[in-house]
Tab-separated table of C-alpha atoms in Angstrom:
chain	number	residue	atom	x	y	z
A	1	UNK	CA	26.055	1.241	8.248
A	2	UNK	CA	24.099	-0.621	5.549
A	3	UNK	CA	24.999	0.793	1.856
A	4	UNK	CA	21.431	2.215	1.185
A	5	UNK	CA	21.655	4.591	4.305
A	6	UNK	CA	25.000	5.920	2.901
A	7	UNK	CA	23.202	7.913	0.840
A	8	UNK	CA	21.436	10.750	2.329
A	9	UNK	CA	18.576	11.438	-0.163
A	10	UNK	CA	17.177	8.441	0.953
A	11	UNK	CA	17.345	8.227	4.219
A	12	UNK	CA	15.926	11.703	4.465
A	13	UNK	CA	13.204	10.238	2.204
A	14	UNK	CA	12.746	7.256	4.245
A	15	UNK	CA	12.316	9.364	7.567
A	16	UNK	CA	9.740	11.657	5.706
A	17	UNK	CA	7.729	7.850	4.846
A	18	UNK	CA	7.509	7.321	8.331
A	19	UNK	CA	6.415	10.370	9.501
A	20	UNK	CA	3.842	10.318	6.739
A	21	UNK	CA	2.459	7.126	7.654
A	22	UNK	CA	2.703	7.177	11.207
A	23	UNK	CA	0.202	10.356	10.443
A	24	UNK	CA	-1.983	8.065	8.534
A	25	UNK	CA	-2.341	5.353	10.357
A	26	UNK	CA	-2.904	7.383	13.260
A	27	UNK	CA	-5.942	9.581	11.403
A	28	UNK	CA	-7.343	6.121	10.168
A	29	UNK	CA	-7.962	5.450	14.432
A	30	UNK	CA	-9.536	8.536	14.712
A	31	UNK	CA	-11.782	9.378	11.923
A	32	UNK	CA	-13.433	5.328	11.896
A	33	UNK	CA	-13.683	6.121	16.198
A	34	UNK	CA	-15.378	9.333	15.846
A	35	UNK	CA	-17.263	8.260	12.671
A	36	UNK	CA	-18.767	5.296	14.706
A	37	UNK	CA	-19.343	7.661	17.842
A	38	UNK	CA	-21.446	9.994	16.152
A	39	UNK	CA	-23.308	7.592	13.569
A	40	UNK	CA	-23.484	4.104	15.430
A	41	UNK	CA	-23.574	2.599	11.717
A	42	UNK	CA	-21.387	0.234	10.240
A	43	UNK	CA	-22.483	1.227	6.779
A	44	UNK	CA	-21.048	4.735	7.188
A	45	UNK	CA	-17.468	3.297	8.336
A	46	UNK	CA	-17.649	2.055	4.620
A	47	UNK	CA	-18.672	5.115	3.432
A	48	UNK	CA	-15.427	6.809	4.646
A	49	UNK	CA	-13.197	4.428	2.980
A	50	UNK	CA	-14.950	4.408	0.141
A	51	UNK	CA	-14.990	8.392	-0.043
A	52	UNK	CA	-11.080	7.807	0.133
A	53	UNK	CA	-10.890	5.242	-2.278
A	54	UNK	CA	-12.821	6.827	-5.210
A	55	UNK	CA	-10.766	9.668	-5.632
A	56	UNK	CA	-7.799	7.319	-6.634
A	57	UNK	CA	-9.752	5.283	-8.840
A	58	UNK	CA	-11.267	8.325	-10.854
A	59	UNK	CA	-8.149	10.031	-10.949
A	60	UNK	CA	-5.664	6.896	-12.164
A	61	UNK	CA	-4.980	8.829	-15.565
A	62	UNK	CA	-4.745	12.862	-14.173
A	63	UNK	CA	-2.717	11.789	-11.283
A	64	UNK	CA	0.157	9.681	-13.443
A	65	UNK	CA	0.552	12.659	-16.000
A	66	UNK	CA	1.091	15.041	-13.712
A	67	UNK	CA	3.769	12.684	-11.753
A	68	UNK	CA	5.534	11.922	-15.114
A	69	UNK	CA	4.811	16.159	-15.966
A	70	UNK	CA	5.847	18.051	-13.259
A	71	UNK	CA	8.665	17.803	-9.879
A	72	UNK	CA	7.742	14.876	-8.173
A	73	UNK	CA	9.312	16.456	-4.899
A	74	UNK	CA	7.092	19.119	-5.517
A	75	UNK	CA	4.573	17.164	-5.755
A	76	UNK	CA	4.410	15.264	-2.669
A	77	UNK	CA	5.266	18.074	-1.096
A	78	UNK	CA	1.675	20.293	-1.950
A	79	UNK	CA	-0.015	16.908	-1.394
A	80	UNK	CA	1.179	16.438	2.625
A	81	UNK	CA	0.519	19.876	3.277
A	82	UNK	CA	-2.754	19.772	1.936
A	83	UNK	CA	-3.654	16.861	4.266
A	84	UNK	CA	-1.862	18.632	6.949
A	85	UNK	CA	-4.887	21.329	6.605
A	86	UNK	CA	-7.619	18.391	5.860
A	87	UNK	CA	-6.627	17.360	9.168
A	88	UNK	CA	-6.490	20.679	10.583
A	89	UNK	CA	-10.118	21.343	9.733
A	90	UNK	CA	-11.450	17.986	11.989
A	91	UNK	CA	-9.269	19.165	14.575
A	92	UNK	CA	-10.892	22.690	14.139
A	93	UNK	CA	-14.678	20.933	13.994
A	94	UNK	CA	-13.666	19.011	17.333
A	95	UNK	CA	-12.304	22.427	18.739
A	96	UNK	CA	-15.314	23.897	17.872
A	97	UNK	CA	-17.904	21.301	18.393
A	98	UNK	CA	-18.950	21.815	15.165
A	99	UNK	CA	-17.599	17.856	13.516
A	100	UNK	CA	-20.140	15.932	11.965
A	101	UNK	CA	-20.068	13.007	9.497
A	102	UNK	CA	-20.621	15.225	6.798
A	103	UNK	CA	-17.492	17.135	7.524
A	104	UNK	CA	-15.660	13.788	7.980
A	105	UNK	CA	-17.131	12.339	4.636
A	106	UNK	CA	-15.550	15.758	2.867
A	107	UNK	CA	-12.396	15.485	4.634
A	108	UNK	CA	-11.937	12.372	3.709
A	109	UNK	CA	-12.355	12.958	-0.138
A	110	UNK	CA	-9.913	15.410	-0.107
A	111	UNK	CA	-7.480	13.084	2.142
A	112	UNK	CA	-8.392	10.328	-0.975
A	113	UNK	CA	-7.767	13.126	-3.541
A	114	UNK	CA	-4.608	13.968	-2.140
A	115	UNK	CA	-3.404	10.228	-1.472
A	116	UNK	CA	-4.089	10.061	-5.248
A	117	UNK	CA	-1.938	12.776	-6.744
A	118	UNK	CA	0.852	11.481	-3.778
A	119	UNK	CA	0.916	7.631	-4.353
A	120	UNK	CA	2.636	7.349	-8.409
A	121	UNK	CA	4.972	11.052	-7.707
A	122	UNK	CA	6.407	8.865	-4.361
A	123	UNK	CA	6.836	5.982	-6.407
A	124	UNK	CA	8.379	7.188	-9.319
A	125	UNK	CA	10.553	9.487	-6.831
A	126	UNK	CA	12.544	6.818	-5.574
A	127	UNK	CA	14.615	5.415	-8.558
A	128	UNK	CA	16.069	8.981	-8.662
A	129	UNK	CA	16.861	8.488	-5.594
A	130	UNK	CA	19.295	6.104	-5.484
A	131	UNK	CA	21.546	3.234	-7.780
A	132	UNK	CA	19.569	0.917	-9.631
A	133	UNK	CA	21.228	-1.979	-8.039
A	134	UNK	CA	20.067	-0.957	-4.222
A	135	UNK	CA	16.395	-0.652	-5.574
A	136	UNK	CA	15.331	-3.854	-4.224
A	137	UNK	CA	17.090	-3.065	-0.819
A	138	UNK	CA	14.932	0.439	-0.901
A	139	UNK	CA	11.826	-1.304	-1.477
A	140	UNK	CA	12.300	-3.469	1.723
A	141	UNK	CA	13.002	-0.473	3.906
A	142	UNK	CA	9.914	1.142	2.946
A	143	UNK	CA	7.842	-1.435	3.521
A	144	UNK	CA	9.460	-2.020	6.797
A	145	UNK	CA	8.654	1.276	7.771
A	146	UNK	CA	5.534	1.264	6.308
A	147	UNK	CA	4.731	-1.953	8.251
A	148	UNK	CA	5.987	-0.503	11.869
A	149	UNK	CA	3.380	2.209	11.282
A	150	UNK	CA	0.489	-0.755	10.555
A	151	UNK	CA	1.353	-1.769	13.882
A	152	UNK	CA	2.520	0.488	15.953
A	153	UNK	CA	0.471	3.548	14.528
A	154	UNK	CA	-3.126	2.645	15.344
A	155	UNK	CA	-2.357	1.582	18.720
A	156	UNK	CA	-0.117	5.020	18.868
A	157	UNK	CA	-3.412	6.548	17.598
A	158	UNK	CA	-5.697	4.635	20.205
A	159	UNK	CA	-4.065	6.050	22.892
A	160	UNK	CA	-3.864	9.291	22.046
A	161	UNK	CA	-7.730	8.994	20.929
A	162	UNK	CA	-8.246	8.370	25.259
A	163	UNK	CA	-7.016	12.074	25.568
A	164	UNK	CA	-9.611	13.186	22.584
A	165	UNK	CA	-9.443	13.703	19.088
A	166	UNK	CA	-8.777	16.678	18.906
A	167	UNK	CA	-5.306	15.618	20.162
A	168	UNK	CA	-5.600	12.894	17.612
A	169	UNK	CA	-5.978	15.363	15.109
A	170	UNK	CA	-3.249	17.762	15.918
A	171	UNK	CA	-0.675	14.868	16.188
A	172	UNK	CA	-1.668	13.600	13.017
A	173	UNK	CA	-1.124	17.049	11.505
A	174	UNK	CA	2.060	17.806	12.851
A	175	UNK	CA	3.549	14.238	11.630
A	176	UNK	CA	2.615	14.948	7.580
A	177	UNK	CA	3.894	18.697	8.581
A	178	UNK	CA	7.550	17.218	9.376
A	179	UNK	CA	6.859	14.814	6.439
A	180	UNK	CA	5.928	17.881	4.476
A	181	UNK	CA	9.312	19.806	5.148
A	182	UNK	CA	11.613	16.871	5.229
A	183	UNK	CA	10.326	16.352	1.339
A	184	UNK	CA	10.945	19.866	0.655
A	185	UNK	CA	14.637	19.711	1.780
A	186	UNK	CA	15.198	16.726	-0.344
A	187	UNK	CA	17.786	17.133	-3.169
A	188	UNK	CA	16.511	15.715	-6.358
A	189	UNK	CA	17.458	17.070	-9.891
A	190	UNK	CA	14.076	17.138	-11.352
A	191	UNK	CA	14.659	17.482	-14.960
A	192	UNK	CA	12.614	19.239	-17.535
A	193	UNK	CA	11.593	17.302	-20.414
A	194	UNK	CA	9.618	18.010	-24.275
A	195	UNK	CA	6.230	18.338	-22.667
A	196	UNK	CA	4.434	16.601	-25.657
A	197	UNK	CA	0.732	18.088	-25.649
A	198	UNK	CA	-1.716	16.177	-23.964
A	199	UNK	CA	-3.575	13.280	-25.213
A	200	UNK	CA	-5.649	10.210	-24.750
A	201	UNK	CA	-2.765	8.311	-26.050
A	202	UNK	CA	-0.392	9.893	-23.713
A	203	UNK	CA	-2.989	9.913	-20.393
A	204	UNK	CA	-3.304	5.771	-21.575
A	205	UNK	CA	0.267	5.464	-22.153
A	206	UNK	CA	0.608	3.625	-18.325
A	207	UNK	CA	-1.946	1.055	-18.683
A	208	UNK	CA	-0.528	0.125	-22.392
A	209	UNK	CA	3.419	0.176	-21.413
A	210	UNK	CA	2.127	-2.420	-18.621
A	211	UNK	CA	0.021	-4.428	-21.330
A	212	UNK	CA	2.646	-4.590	-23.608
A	213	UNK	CA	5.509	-5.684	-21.038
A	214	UNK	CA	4.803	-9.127	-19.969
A	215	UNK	CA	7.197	-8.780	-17.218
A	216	UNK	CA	5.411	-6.515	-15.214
A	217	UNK	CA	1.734	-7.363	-16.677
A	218	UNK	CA	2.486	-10.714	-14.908
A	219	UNK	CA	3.771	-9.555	-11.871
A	220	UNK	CA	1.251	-7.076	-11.400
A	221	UNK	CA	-1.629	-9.222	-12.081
A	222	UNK	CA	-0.796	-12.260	-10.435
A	223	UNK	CA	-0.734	-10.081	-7.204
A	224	UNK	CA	-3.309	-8.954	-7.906
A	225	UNK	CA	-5.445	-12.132	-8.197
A	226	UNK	CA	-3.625	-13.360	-5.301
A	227	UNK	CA	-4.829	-10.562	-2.939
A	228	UNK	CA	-8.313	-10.968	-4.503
A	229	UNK	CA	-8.877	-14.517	-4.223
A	230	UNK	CA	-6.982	-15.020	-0.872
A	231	UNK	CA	-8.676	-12.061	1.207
A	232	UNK	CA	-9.137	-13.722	4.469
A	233	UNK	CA	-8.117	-11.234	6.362
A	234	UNK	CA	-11.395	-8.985	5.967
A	235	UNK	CA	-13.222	-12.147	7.742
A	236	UNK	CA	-11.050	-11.899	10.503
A	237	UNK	CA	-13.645	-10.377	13.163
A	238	UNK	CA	-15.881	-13.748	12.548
A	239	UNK	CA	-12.988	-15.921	12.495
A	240	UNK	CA	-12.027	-14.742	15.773
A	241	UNK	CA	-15.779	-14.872	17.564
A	242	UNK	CA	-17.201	-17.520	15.970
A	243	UNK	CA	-14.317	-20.340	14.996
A	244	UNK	CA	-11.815	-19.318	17.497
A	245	UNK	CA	-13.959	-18.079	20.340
A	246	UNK	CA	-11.611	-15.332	21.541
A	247	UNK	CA	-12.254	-11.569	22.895
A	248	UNK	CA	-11.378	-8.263	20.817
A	249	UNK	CA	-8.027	-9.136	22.331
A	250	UNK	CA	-7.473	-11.975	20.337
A	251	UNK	CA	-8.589	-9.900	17.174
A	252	UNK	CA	-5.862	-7.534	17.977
A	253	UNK	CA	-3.479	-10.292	17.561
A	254	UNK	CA	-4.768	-11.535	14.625
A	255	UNK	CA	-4.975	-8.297	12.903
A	256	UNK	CA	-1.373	-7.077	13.853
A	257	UNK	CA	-0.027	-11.024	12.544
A	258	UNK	CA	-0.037	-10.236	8.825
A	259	UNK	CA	1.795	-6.829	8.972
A	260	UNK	CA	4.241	-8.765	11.639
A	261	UNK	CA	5.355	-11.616	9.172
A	262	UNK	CA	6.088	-8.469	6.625
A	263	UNK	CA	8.070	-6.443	8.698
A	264	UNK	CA	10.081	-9.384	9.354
A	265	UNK	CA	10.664	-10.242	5.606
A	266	UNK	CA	10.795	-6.955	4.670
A	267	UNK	CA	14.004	-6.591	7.047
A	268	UNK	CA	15.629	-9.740	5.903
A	269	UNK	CA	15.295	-8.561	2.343
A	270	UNK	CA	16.407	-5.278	2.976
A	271	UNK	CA	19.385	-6.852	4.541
A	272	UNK	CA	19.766	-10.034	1.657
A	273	UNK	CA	18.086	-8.557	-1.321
A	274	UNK	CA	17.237	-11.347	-3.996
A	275	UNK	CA	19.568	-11.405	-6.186
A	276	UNK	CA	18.919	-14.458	-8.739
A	277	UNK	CA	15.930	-16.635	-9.845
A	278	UNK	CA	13.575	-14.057	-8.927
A	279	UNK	CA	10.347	-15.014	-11.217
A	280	UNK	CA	10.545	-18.530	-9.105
A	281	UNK	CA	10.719	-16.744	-5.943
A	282	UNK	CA	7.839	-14.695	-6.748
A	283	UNK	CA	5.785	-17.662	-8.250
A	284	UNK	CA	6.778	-19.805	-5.069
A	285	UNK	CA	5.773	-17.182	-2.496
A	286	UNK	CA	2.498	-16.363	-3.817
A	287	UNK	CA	1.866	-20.330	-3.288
A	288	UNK	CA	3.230	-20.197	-0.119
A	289	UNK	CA	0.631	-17.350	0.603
A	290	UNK	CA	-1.976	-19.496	-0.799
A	291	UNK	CA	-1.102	-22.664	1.532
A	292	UNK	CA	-1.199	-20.444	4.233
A	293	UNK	CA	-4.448	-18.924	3.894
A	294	UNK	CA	-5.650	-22.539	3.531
A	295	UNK	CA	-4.085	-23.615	6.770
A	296	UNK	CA	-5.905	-20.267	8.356
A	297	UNK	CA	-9.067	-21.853	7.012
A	298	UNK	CA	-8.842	-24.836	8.788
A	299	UNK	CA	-7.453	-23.867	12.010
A	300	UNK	CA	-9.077	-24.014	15.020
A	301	UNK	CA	-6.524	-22.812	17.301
A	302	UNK	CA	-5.317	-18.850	18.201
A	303	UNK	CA	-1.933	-19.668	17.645
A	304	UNK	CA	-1.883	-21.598	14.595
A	305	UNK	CA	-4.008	-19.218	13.031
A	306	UNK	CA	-1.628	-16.605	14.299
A	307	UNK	CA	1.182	-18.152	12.858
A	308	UNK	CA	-0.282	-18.557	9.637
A	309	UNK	CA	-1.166	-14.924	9.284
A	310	UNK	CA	2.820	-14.279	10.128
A	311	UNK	CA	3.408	-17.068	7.039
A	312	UNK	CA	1.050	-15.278	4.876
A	313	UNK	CA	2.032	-11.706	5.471
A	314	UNK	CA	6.212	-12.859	5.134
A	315	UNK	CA	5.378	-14.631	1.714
A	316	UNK	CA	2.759	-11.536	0.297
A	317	UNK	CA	6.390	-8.991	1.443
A	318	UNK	CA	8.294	-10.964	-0.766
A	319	UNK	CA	5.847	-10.650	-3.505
A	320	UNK	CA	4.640	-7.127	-3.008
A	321	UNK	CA	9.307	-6.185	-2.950
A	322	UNK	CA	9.672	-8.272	-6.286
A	323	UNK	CA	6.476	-6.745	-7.885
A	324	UNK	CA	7.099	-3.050	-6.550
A	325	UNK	CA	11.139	-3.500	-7.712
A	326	UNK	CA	10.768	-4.855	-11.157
A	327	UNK	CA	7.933	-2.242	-11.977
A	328	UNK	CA	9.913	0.493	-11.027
A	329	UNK	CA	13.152	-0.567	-13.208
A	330	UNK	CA	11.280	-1.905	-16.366
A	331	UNK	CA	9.865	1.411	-16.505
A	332	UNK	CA	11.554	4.118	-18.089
A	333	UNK	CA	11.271	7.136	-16.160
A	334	UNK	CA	9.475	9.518	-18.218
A	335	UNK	CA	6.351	6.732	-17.506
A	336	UNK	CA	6.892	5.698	-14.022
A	337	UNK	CA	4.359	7.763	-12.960
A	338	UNK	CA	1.716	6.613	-15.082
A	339	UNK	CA	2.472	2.909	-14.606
A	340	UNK	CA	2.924	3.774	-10.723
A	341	UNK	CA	-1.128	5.546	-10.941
A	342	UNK	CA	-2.044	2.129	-12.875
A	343	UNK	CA	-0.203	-0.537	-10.711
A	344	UNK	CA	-1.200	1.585	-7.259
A	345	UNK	CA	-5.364	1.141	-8.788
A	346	UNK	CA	-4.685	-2.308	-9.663
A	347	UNK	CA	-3.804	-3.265	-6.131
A	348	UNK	CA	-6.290	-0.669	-4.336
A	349	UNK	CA	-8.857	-2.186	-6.302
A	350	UNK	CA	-8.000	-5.879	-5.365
A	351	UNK	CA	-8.056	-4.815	-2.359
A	352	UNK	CA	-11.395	-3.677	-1.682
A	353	UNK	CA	-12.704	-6.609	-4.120
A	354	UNK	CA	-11.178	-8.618	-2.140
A	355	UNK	CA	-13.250	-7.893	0.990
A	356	UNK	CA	-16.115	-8.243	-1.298
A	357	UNK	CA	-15.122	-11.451	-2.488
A	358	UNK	CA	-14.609	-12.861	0.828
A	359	UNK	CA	-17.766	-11.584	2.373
A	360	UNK	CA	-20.050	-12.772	-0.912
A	361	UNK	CA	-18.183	-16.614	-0.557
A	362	UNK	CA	-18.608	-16.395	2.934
A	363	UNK	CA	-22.479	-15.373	2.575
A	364	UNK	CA	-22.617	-18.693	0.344
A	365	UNK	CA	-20.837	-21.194	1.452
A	366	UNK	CA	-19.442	-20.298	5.032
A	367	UNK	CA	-17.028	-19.157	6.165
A	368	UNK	CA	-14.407	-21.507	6.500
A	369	UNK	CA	-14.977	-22.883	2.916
A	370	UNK	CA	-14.890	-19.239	1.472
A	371	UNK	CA	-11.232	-18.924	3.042
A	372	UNK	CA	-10.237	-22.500	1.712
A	373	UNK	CA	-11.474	-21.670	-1.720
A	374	UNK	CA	-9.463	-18.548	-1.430
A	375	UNK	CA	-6.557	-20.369	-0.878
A	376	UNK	CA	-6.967	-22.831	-3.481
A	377	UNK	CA	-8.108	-20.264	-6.001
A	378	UNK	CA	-4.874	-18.504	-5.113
A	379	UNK	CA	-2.572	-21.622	-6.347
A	380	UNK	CA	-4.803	-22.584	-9.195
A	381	UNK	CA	-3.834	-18.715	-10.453
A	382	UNK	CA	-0.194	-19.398	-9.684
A	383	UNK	CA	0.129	-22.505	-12.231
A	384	UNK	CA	-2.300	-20.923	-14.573
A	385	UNK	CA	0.542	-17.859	-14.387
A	386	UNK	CA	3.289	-19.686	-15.055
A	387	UNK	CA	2.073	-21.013	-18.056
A	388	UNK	CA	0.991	-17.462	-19.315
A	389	UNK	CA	3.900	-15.491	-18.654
A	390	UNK	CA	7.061	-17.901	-19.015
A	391	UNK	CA	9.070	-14.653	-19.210
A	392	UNK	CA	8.539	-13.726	-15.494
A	393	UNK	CA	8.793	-17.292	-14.330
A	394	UNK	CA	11.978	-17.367	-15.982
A	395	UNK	CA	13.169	-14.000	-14.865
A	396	UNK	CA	16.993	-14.156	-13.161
A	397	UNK	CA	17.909	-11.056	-11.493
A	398	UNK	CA	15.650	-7.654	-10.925
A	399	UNK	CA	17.782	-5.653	-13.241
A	400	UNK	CA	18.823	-6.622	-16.814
């Protein structure tokens, strides 16, 4: 048995992950089905991730005070269960032929508002969890599980959908349920500290540790920009029509390539964790994620442009293991939450710019040159990084 899954707070933690996003992933299929079904409008499948994305954004400074205030454990606790019951009232609109996109606009507010208060207390949880020196080899098994549920939840979801969604529903409830108890069983010494009174300073303390440490303000922006600039994947439904001439089949596969290529990484590194010249790792796999959007750009073929999705998801793992790992130990843990509500905005935000970006390029130029630029842009950041922050390109080992 691997060393990390000797110790049972984790592994009950890890289980509790999977059931938690095995319940997402599966909700995501049902509420953008349903949505679709009873509006017929693109525009208000953007509504509902927008509706879950706001909440986090608005929230960044609440949600990291409380984290760093109150029992983390507790925390993600009251958040599952209360999206257990958000859940629990689709089902109960479906049951009652009473849904409507109103309902699922609400519902998924409150699913964003509770994502929000979850996201920086299951963060900051972890390094309680567990030795410092198997943090890196945690971060891997997260993501892999968090990566099995990318790819095998929605098409878990999809089938359960055929039965109807108020199925759908119920399943999805029942997985953050066990998620809910499994968190609640978890031992973790939550320790009361000096609860200094509340302030502007203190509420801005997270975005000013990470501006002030060049270690992580480097390795948090530069992943940033990368997933900004190098957002092909939200131009994958054109890509596959009109460059690669393929059915919704073919979109399946490209959609599912990314997340493949980062399971696969993220189980090598959870096996071999990086142990030395980490800041050149980093700086080298964000270029490698830049070269392969590029080569998706110009590819013509399904399974070259399959195989650089795999490249591009392997070399974003890496990034997103050395990013997530040095955060969580340059942080002392009276902040972690804070800096965990700042760094998860940071990359929610790139995120969704990132479609934007892509789709605006696209508009302009096409687009094949909007994903080629993307590339490019992406390895123009990574030199323009490395002369910035020397300290991160220089950076050894995770821990020092």
């Amino acid at each position: 048995m691997p060393p990390l899954f000797k110790h049972p707070n984790f592994v009950h933690f890890w289980i509790g992950q999977i059931a938690s996003s095995f319940a997402f992933q599966m909700l995501s299929v049902g509420i953008g089905w349903q949505m679709y079904d009873l509006t017929n409008s693109p525009m208000a499948l953007g509504l509902v991730g927008l509706c879950q994305f706001l909440p986090q954004l608005l929230l960044t400074l609440v949600v990291g005070h409380v984290a760093d205030r109150y029992n983390r454990r507790l925390i993600c606790v009251c958040t599952r269960f209360t999206m257990a019951m958000t859940v629990g009232i689709l089902a109960y609109g479906n049951i009652t032929d009473s849904i409507s996109a109103n309902m699922i606009y609400l519902c998924a507010a409150l699913l964003g508002t509770a994502r929000a208060f979850e996201m920086p207390a299951n963060q900051a949880i972890l390094p309680n969890l567990i030795p410092n020196e198997l943090l890196s080899r945690a971060v891997s098994a997260i993501a892999s599980a968090r990566e099995i549920s990318v790819i095998a939840g929605p098409a878990l979801g999809g089938l359960i959908y055929l039965i109807g969604p108020t199925t759908l529903y119920l399943s999805s409830m029942s997985c953050f349920l066990v998620s809910c108890v499994i968190m609640f069983f978890l031992h973790y010494n939550f320790t009361v500290k000096t609860k200094s009174p509340i302030s502007m300073e203190h509420l801005f303390g997270g975005l000013r540790f990470i501006r002030g440490n060049k270690v992580i303000l480097g390795s948090v922006s530069l992943d940033m920009f990368a997933v900004l600039l190098g957002g092909a994947t939200a131009l994958l439904p054109i890509v596959a029509k009109d460059i690669l001439h393929t059915e919704a089949w073919g979109l399946g596969l490209l959609r599912c390539s990314p997340a493949v290529g980062a399971l696969l990484m993220s189980i090598y590194l959870a096996r071999r964790p990086l142990t030395h010249s980490v800041g050149k790792i980093m700086f080298a796999a964000v270029a490698v994620f830049g070269v392969a959007t590029i080569l998706f750009g110009l590819s013509e073929n399904l399974i070259l442009s399959m195989i650089a999705l795999v490249l591009l998801g392997s070399s974003d793992m890496i990034s997103v293991v050395i990013r997530s790992t040095l955060v969580q130990l340059e942080t002392p843990d009276d902040m972690r939450g804070r800096v965990s509500a700042a760094n998860s905005v940071f990359i929610g935000s790139s995120n969704q710019l990132g479609e934007f970006e892509s789709g605006v390029t696209a508009a302009w130029f096409g687009v094949v040159p909007a994903i080629i630029v993307g590339g490019v842009g992406t390895i123009a950041v990574v030199g323009l990084w490395m002369y910035l922050f020397p300290n991160l390109l220089k950076r050894d080992t995770l821990e020092q």
